[in-house]
Short mmCIF file of C-alpha atoms in Angstrom, two decimals:
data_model
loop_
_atom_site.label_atom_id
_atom_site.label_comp_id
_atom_site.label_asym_id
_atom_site.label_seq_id
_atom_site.Cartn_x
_atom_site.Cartn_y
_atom_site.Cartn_z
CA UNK A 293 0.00 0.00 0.00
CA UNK A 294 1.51 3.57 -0.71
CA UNK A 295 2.57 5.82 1.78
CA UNK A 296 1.33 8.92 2.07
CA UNK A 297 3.80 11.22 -0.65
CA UNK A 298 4.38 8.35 -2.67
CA UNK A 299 2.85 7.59 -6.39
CA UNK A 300 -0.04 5.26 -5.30
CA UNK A 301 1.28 1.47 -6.48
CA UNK A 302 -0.51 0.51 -9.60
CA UNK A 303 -1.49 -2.75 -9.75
CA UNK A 304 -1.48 -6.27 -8.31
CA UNK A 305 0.38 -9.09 -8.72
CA UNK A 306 2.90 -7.62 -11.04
CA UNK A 307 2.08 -3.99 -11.00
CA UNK A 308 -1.75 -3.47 -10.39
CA UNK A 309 -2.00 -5.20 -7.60
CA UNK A 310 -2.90 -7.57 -9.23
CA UNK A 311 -0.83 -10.13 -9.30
CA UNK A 312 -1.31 -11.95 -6.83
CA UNK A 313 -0.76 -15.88 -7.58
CA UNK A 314 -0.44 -17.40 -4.78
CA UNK A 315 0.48 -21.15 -3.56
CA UNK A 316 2.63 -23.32 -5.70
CA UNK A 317 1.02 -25.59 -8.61
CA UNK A 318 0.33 -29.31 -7.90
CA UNK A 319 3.33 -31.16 -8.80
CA UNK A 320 3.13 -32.65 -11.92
CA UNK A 321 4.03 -30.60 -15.22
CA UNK A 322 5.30 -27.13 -15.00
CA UNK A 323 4.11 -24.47 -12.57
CA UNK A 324 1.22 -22.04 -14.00
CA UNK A 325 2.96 -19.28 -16.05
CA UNK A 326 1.79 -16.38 -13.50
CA UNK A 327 3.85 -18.56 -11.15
CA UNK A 328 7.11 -18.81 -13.24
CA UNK A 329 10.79 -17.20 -12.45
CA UNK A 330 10.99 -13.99 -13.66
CA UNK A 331 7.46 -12.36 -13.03
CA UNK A 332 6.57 -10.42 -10.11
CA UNK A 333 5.00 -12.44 -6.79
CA UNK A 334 4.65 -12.52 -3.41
CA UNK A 335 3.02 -10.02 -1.12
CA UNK A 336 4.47 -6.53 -2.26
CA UNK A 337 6.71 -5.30 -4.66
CA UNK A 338 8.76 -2.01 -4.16
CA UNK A 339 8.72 0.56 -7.19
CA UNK A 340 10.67 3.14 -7.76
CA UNK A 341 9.60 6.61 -6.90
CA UNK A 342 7.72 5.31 -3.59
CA UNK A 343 5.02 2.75 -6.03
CA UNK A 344 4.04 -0.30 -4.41
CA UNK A 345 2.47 -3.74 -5.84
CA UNK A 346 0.79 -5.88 -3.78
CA UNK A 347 -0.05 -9.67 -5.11
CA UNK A 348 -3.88 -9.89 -6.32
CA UNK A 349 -5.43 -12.19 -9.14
CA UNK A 350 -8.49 -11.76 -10.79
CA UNK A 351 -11.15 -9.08 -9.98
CA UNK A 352 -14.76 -9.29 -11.08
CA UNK A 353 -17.51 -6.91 -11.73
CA UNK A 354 -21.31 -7.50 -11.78
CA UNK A 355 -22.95 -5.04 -14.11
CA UNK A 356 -26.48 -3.24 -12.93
CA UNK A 357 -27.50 -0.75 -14.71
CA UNK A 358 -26.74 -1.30 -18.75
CA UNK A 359 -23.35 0.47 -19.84
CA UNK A 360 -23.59 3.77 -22.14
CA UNK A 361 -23.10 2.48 -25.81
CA UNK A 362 -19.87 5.03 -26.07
CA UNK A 363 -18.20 7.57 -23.97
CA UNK A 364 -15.15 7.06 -21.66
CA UNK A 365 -14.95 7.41 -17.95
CA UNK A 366 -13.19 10.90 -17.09
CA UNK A 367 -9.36 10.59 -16.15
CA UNK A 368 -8.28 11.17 -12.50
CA UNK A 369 -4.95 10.05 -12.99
CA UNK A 370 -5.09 8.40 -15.83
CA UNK A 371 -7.86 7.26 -13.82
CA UNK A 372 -7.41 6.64 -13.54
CA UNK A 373 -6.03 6.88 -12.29
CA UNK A 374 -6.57 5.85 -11.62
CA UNK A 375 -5.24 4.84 -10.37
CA UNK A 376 -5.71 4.62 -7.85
CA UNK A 377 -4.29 3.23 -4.61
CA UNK A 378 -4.69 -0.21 -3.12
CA UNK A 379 -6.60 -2.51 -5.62
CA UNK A 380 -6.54 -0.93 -9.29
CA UNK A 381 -9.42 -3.34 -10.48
CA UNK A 382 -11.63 -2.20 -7.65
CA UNK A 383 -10.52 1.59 -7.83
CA UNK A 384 -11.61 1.21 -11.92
CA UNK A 385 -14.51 -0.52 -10.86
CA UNK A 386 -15.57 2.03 -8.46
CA UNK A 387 -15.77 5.30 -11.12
CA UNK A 388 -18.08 2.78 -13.47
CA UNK A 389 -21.33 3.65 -11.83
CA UNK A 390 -23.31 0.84 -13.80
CA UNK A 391 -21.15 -2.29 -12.16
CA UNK A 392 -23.38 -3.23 -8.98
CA UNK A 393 -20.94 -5.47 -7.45
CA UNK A 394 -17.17 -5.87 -7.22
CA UNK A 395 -15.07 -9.14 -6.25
CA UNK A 396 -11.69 -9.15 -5.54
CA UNK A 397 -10.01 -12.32 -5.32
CA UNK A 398 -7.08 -12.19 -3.35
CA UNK A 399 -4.75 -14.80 -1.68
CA UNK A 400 -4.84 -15.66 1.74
CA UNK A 401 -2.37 -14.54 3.36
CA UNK A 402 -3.21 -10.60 1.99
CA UNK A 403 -7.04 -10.68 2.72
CA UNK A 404 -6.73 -8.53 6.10
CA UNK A 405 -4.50 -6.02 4.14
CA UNK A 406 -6.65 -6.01 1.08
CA UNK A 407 -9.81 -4.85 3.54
CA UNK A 408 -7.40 -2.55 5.31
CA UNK A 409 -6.85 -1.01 1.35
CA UNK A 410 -10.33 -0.86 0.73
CA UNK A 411 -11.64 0.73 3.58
CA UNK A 412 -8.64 3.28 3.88
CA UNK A 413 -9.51 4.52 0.53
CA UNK A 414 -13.88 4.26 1.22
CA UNK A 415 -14.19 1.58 -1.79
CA UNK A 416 -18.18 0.40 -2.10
CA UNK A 417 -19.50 -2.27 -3.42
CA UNK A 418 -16.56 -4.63 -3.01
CA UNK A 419 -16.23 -7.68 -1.61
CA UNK A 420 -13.01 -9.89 -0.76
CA UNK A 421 -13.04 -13.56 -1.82
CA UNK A 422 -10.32 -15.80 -1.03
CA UNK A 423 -7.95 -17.23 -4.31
CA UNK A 424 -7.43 -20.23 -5.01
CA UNK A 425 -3.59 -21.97 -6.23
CA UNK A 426 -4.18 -21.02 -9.94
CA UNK A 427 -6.10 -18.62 -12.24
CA UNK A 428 -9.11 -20.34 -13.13
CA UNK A 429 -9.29 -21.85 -9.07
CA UNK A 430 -9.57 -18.47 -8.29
CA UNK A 431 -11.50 -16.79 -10.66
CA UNK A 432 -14.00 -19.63 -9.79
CA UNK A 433 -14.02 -18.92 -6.55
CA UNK A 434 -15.17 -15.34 -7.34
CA UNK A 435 -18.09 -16.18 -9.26
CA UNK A 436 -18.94 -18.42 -6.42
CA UNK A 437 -20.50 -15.82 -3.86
CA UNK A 438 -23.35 -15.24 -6.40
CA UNK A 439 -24.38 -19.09 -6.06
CA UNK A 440 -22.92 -20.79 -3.54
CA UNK A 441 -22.08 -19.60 0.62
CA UNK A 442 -18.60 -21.20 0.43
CA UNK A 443 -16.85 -17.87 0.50
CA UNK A 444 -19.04 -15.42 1.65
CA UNK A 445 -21.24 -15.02 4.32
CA UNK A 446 -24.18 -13.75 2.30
CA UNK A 447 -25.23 -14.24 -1.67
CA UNK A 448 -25.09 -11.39 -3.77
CA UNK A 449 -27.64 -10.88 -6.44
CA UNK A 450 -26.78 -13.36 -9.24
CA UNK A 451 -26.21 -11.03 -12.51
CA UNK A 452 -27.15 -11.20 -15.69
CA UNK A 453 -23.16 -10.15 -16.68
CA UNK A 454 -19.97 -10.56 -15.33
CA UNK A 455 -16.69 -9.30 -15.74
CA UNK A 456 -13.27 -10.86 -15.45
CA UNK A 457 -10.15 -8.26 -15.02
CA UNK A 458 -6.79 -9.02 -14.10
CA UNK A 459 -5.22 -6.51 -11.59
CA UNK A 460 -2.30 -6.76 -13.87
CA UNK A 461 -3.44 -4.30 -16.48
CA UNK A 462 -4.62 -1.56 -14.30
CA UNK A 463 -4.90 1.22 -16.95
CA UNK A 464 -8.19 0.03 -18.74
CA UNK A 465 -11.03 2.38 -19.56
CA UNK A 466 -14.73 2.27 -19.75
CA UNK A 467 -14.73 2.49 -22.95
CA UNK A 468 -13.56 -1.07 -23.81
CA UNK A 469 -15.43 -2.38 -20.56
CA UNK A 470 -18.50 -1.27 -21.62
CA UNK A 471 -17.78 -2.33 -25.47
CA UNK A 472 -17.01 -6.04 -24.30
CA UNK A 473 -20.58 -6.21 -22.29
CA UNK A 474 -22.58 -4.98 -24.65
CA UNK A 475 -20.83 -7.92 -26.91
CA UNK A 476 -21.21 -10.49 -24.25
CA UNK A 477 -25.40 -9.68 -23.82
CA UNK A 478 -25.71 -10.45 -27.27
CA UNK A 479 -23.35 -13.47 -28.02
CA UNK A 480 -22.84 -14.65 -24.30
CA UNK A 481 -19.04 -13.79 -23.88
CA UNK A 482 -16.62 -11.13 -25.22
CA UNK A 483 -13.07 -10.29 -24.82
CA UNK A 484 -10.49 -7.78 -25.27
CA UNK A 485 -7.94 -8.93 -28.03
CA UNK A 486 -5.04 -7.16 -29.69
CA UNK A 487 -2.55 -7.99 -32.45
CA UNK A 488 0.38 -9.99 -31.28
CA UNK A 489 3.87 -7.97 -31.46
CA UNK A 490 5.76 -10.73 -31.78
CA UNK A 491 5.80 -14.65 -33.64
CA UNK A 492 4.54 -17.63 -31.74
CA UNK A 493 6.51 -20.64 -32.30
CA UNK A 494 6.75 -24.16 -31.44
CA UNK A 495 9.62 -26.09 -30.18
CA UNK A 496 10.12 -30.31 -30.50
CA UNK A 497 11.01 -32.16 -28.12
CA UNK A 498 14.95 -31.78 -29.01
CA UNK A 499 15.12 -28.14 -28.02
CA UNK A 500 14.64 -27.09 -31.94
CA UNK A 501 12.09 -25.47 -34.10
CA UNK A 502 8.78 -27.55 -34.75
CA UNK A 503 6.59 -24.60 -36.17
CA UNK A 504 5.60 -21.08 -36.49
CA UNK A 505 2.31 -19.63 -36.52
CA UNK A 506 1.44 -16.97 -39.25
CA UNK A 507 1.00 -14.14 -36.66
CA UNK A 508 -1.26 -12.35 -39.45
CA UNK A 509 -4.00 -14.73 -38.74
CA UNK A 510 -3.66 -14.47 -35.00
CA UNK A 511 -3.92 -12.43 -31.52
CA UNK A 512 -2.80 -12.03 -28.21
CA UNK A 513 -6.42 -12.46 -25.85
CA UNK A 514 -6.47 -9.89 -23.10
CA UNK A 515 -8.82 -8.30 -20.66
CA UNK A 516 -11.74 -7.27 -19.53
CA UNK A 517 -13.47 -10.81 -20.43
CA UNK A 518 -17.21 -10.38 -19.89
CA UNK A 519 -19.84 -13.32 -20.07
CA UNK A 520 -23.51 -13.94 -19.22
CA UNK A 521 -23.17 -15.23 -15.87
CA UNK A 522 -24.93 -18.33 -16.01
CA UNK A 523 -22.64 -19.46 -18.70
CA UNK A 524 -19.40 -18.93 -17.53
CA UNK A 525 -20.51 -20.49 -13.71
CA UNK A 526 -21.42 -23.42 -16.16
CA UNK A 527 -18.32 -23.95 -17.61
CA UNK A 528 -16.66 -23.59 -14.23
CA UNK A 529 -18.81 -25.80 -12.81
CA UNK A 530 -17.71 -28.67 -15.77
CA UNK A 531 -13.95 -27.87 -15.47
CA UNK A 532 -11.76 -30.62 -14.80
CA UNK A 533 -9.10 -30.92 -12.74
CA UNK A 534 -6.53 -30.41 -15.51
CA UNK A 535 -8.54 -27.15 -16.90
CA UNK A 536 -8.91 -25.41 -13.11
CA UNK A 537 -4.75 -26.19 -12.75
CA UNK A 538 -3.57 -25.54 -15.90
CA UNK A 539 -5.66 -23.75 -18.07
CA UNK A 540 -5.68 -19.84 -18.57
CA UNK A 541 -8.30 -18.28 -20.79
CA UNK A 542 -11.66 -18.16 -19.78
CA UNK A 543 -12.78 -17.82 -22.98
CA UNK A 544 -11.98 -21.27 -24.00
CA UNK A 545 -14.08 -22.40 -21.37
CA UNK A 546 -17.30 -21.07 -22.57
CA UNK A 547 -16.87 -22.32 -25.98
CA UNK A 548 -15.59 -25.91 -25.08
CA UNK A 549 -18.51 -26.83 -22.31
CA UNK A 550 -20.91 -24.25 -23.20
CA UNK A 551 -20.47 -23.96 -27.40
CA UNK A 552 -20.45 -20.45 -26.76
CA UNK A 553 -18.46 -18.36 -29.39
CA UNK A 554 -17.34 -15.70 -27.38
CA UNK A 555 -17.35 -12.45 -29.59
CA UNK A 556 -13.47 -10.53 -29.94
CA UNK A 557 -13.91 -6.91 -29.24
CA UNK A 558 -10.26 -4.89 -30.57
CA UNK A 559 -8.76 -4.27 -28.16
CA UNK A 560 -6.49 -0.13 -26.95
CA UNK A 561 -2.74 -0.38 -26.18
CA UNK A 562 -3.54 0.46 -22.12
CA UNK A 563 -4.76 -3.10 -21.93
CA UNK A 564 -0.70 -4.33 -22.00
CA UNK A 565 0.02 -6.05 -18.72
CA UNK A 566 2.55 -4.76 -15.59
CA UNK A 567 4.24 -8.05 -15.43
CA UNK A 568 7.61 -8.41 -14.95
CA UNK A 569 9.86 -5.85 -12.14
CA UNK A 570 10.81 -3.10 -15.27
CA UNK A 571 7.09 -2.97 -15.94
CA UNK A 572 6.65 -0.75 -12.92
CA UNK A 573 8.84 1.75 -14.43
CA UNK A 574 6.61 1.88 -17.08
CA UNK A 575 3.11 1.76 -15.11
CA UNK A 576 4.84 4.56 -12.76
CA UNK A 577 5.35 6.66 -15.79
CA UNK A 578 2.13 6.57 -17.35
CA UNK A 579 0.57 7.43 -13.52
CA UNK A 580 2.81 10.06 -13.29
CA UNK A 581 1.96 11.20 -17.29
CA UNK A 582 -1.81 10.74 -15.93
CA UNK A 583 -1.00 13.29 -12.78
CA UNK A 584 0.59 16.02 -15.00
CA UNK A 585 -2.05 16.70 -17.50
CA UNK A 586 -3.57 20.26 -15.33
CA UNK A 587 -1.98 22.60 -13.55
CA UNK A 588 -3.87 25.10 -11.25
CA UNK A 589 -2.12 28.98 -10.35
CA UNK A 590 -3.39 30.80 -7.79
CA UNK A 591 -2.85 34.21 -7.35
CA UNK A 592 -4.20 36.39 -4.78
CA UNK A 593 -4.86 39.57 -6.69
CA UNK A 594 -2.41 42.22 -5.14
CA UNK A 595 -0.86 44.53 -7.87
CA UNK A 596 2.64 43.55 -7.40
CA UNK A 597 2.04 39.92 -8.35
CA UNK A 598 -0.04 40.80 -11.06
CA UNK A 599 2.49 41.23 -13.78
CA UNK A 600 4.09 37.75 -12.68
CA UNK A 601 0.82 35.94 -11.85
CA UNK A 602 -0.27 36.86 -15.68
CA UNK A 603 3.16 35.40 -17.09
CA UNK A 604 3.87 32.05 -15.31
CA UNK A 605 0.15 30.89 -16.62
CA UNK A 606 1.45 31.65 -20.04
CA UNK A 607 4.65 30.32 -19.91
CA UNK A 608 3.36 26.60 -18.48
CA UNK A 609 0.46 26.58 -21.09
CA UNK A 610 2.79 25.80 -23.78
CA UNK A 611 3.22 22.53 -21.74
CA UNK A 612 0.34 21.85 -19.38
CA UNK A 613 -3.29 22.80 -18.72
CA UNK A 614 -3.33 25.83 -17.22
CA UNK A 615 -6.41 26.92 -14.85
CA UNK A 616 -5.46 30.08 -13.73
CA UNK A 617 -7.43 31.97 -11.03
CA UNK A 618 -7.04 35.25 -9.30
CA UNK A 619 -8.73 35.03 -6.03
CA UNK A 620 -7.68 34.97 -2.00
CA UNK A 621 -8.19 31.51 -0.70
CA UNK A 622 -9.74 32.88 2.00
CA UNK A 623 -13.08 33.84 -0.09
CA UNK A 624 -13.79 29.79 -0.89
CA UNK A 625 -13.92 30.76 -4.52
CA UNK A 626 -16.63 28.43 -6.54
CA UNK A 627 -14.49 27.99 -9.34
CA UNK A 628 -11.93 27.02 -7.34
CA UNK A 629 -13.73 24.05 -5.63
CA UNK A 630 -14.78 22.35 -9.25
CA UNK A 631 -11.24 22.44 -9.99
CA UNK A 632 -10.50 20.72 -6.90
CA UNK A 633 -13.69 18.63 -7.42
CA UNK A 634 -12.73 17.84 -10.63
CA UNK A 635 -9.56 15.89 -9.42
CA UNK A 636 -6.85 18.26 -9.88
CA UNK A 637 -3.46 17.35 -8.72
CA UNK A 638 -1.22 19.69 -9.32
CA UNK A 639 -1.66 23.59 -7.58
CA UNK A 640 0.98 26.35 -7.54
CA UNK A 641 0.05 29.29 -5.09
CA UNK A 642 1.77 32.68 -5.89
CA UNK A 643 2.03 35.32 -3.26
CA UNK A 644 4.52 37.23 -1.64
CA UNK A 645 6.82 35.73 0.72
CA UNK A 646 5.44 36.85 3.84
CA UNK A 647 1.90 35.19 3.60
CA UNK A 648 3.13 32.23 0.68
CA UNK A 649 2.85 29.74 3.36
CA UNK A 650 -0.31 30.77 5.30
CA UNK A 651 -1.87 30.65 1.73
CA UNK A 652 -0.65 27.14 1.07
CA UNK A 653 -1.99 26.02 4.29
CA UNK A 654 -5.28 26.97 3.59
CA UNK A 655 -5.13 25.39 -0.20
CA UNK A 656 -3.99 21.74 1.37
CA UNK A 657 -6.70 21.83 4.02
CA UNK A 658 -8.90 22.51 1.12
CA UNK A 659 -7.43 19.57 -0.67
CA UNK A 660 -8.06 17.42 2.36
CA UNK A 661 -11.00 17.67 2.95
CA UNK A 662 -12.39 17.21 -0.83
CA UNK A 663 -10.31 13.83 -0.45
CA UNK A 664 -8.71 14.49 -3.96
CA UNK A 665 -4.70 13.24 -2.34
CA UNK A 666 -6.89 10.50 -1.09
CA UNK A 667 -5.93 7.83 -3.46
CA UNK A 668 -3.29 9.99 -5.99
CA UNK A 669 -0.39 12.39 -4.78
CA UNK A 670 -1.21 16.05 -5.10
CA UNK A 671 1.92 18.60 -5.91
CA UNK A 672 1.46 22.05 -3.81
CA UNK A 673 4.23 24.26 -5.20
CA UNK A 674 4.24 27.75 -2.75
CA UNK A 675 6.07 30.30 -5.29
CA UNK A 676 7.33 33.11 -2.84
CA UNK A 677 7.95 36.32 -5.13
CA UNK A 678 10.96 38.32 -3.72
CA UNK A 679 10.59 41.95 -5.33
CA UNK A 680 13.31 43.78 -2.89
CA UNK A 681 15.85 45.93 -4.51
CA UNK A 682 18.68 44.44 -2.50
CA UNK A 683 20.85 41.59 -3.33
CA UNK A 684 20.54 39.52 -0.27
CA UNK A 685 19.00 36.45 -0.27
CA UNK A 686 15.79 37.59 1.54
CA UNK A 687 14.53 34.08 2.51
CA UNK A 688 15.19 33.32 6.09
CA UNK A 689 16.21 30.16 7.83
CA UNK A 690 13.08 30.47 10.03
CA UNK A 691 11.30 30.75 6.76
CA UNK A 692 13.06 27.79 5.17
CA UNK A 693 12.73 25.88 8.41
CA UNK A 694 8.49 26.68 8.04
CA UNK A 695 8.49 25.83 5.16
CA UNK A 696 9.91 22.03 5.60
CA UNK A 697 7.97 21.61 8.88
CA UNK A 698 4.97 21.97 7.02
CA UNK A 699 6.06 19.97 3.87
CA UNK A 700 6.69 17.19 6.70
CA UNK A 701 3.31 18.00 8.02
CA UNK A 702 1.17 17.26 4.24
CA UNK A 703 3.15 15.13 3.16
CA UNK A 704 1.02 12.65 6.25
CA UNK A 705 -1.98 13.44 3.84
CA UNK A 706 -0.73 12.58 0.64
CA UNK A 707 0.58 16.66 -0.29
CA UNK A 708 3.78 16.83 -1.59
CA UNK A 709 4.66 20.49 -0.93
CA UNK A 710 8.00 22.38 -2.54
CA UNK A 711 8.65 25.94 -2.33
CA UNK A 712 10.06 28.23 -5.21
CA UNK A 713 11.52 31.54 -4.93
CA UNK A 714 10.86 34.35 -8.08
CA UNK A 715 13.57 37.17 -7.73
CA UNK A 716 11.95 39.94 -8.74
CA UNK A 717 14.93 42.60 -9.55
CA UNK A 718 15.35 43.15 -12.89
CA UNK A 719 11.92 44.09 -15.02
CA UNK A 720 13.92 43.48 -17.62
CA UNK A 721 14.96 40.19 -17.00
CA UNK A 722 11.52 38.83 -15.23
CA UNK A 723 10.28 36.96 -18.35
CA UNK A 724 13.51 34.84 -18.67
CA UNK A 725 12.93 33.79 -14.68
CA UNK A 726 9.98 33.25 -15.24
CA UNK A 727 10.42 30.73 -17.56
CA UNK A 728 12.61 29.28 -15.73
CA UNK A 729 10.64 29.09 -12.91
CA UNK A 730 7.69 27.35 -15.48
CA UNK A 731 10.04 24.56 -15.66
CA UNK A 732 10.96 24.10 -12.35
CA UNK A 733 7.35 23.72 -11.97
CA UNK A 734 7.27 21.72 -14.83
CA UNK A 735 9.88 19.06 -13.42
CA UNK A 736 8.85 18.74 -9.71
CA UNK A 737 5.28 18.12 -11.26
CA UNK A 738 6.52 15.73 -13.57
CA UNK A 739 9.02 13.53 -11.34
CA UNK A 740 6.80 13.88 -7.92
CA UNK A 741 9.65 13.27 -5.64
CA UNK A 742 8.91 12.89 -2.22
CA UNK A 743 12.70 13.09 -1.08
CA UNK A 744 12.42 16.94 -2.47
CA UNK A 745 9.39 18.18 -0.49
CA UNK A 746 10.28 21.10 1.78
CA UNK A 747 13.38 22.04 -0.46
CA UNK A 748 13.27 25.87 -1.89
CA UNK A 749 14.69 26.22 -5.84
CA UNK A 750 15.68 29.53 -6.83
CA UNK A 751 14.42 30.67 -10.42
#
């Protein structure tokens, strides 16, 4: 689970939480690929930058309401965002208002810290099934709770579709979710699919080429899977041992107990899976990407940050979103609070250096309580504008010691808070520090560091 500061951890089992595979294979034959040497497992995985993955296989949804024919959910995050801290299925799960129900399947031994994850970050509609040794064992045991009172102590409402997401691709939208259940209510299952990026081939028992397939005529099955629910429990139900210990794609299933041709939906390239340890590089980029699409500067309206409070906004638009607003904090501006409410992670508060911090303060209590560092990392840059005419540096070590106590301080609530000082001397010369105060900006939004919080840069 990430700490508060830290880029929320992705996924299970290999990045997305999701990965979780738990208990060996039965011996006979190789282990189950999830389980092989190489790929991410066990309980958590460290990532770079303060990311975290904690083990978690498969996560299904129940649909309610029928999904909108087109339209994609809106991006906290790359919400996600999404991302979105503690389970990534769930956290997707939980901005698609028409899913009614939410199963995570996780191992044993992480079931307690699973529930801690869910209620830390107030995720509804979810409940936590216990895996089984292998994919299919677990998935099963998942679709159980809306038949059977093996694994939970009450039956949910049986649905008329369900849907089967690995926690290891934690970037999917609701786009494709909703485009492989409208495919599974009228041919009884669907799944994600895209082309293949590299050639399957097939070795003899000598260690040497046997055959290639024409990759052409072929493609690499992914997720979301979505089925009616009474025929997937069916096949399930008519596994054998062999299927439920070796098998991997529940699509197969359907069509060889149930004759069900499950219909192939294309497939975007956020469906790729966080699998092995350099995949969370990659999954902590694109969260990070996600985070840096909008930038909010505040101003407080006084005439000498007027002329500066007009030109950072224009220097950062040529790279960023820019909402600018001129307003104190103090007046709980409406236009403020959408931009908060509209998940937001990135603020820069410009004022002179005597009230910078009390300003700041007030913007990351407003953060808190609209929940928005809840489950992402918010950036809370406190520009302190020096216009003196001397040359002394005119910051303070009580200042600079203020400053990191209360960097310290947000940092508990998931705030990452850096100062930056403007030198305002030369008129002249206040466009070129300017811009290079637009990418200082630029890079501690970008990189998120939580080792640089309390630090003041000099443009």
């Amino acid at each position: 689970m990430p700490s508060p500061g830290q880029a929320p951890a992705p996924f299970r089992g290999s990045r997305r939480d999701r990965a979780a595979r738990a208990s060996p294979a039965p011996q006979r034959g190789p282990a189950p690929s999830h389980a092989r040497d190489g790929q991410l497992k066990g309980p958590w995985q460290p990532c770079p930058g303060g990311a975290a993955a904690c083990p978690l296989p498969p996560c299904l949804g129940a649909p309610g309401a029928s999904p909108p024919r087109s339209g994609r959910s809106r991006g906290a995050a790359g919400d996600r965002g999404s991302f979105c801290g503690g389970s990534p299925s769930a956290g997707r799960g939980q901005r698609i208002s028409w899913i009614s129900d939410i199963i995570v399947v996780v191992s044993p031994e992480n079931i307690e810290t699973m529930k801690t994850i869910i209620e830390k970050y107030g995720h509804k509609r979810v409940t936590v099934v216990e895996g089984g040794i292998t994919r299919h064992r677990s998935i099963f045991n998942g679709l159980k709770v809306f038949a059977e009172n093996e694994f939970s102590s009450h039956l949910l409402q049986k649905p008329e579709v369900v849907i089967i997401h690995d926690a290891v691709r934690p970037f999917v939208e609701e786009d494709i979710v909703s485009k492989v259940v409208m495919a599974a209510k009228e041919h009884g299952a669907a799944g994600a699919i895209r082309p293949l990026v590299s050639t399957v081939i097939a070795s003899a028992a000598d260690g040497c080429l046997d055959h290639s397939l024409e990759r052409a005529r072929y493609r690499a099955s992914e997720m979301p899977q979505a089925f009616l629910f009474d025929i997937i429990y069916e096949a399930y139900q008519q596994c054998t041992d062999y299927d439920l210990d070796y098998g991997t794609e529940c699509l197969h299933l359907a069509l060889k107990y149930c004759k069900t041709n499950a219909k192939l939906v294309e497939g975007t390239a956020d469906l790729w899976k966080v699998t092995y340890k350099r995949d969370l590089y990659a999954a902590e980029s694109v969260i990070k990407d996600n985070l840096s699409q909008q930038v909010c500067v505040i101003t407080n309206g006084k005439e000498t940050l007027a002329q500066v409070g007009f030109l950072l906004p224009e220097s950062l638009k040529s790279q960023i979103k820019v909402e600018a607003i001129t307003v104190p904090l103090s007046k709980n501006d409406s236009r403020l609070q959408n931009i908060i409410s509209g998940q937001c992670y990135n603020f820069v508060c410009v004022n002179d250096k005597r009230c910078a911090i009390q300003e700041a303060q007030e913007l990351a209590d407003m953060l808190e309580k609209s929940n928005t560092p809840l489950l992402c990392p918010v950036v809370l840059i406190s520009v302190h504008l020096d216009i003196s005419e001397n040359n002394s540096f005119s910051i303070g070590m009580e200042d600079l010691t203020t400053i990191k106590k209360f960097a310290r301080e947000t940092k508990k609530k998931n705030i990452l808070v850096y100062g930056l000082l403007i030198q305002y001397k030369d008129p002249l010369l206040l466009q070129e520090t300017v811009n290079s105060a637009a990418a200082l900006i630029m890079a501690l939004i970008k990189d998120r560091n939580p080792e640089l919080i309390g630090q003041l840069l000099v443009a």
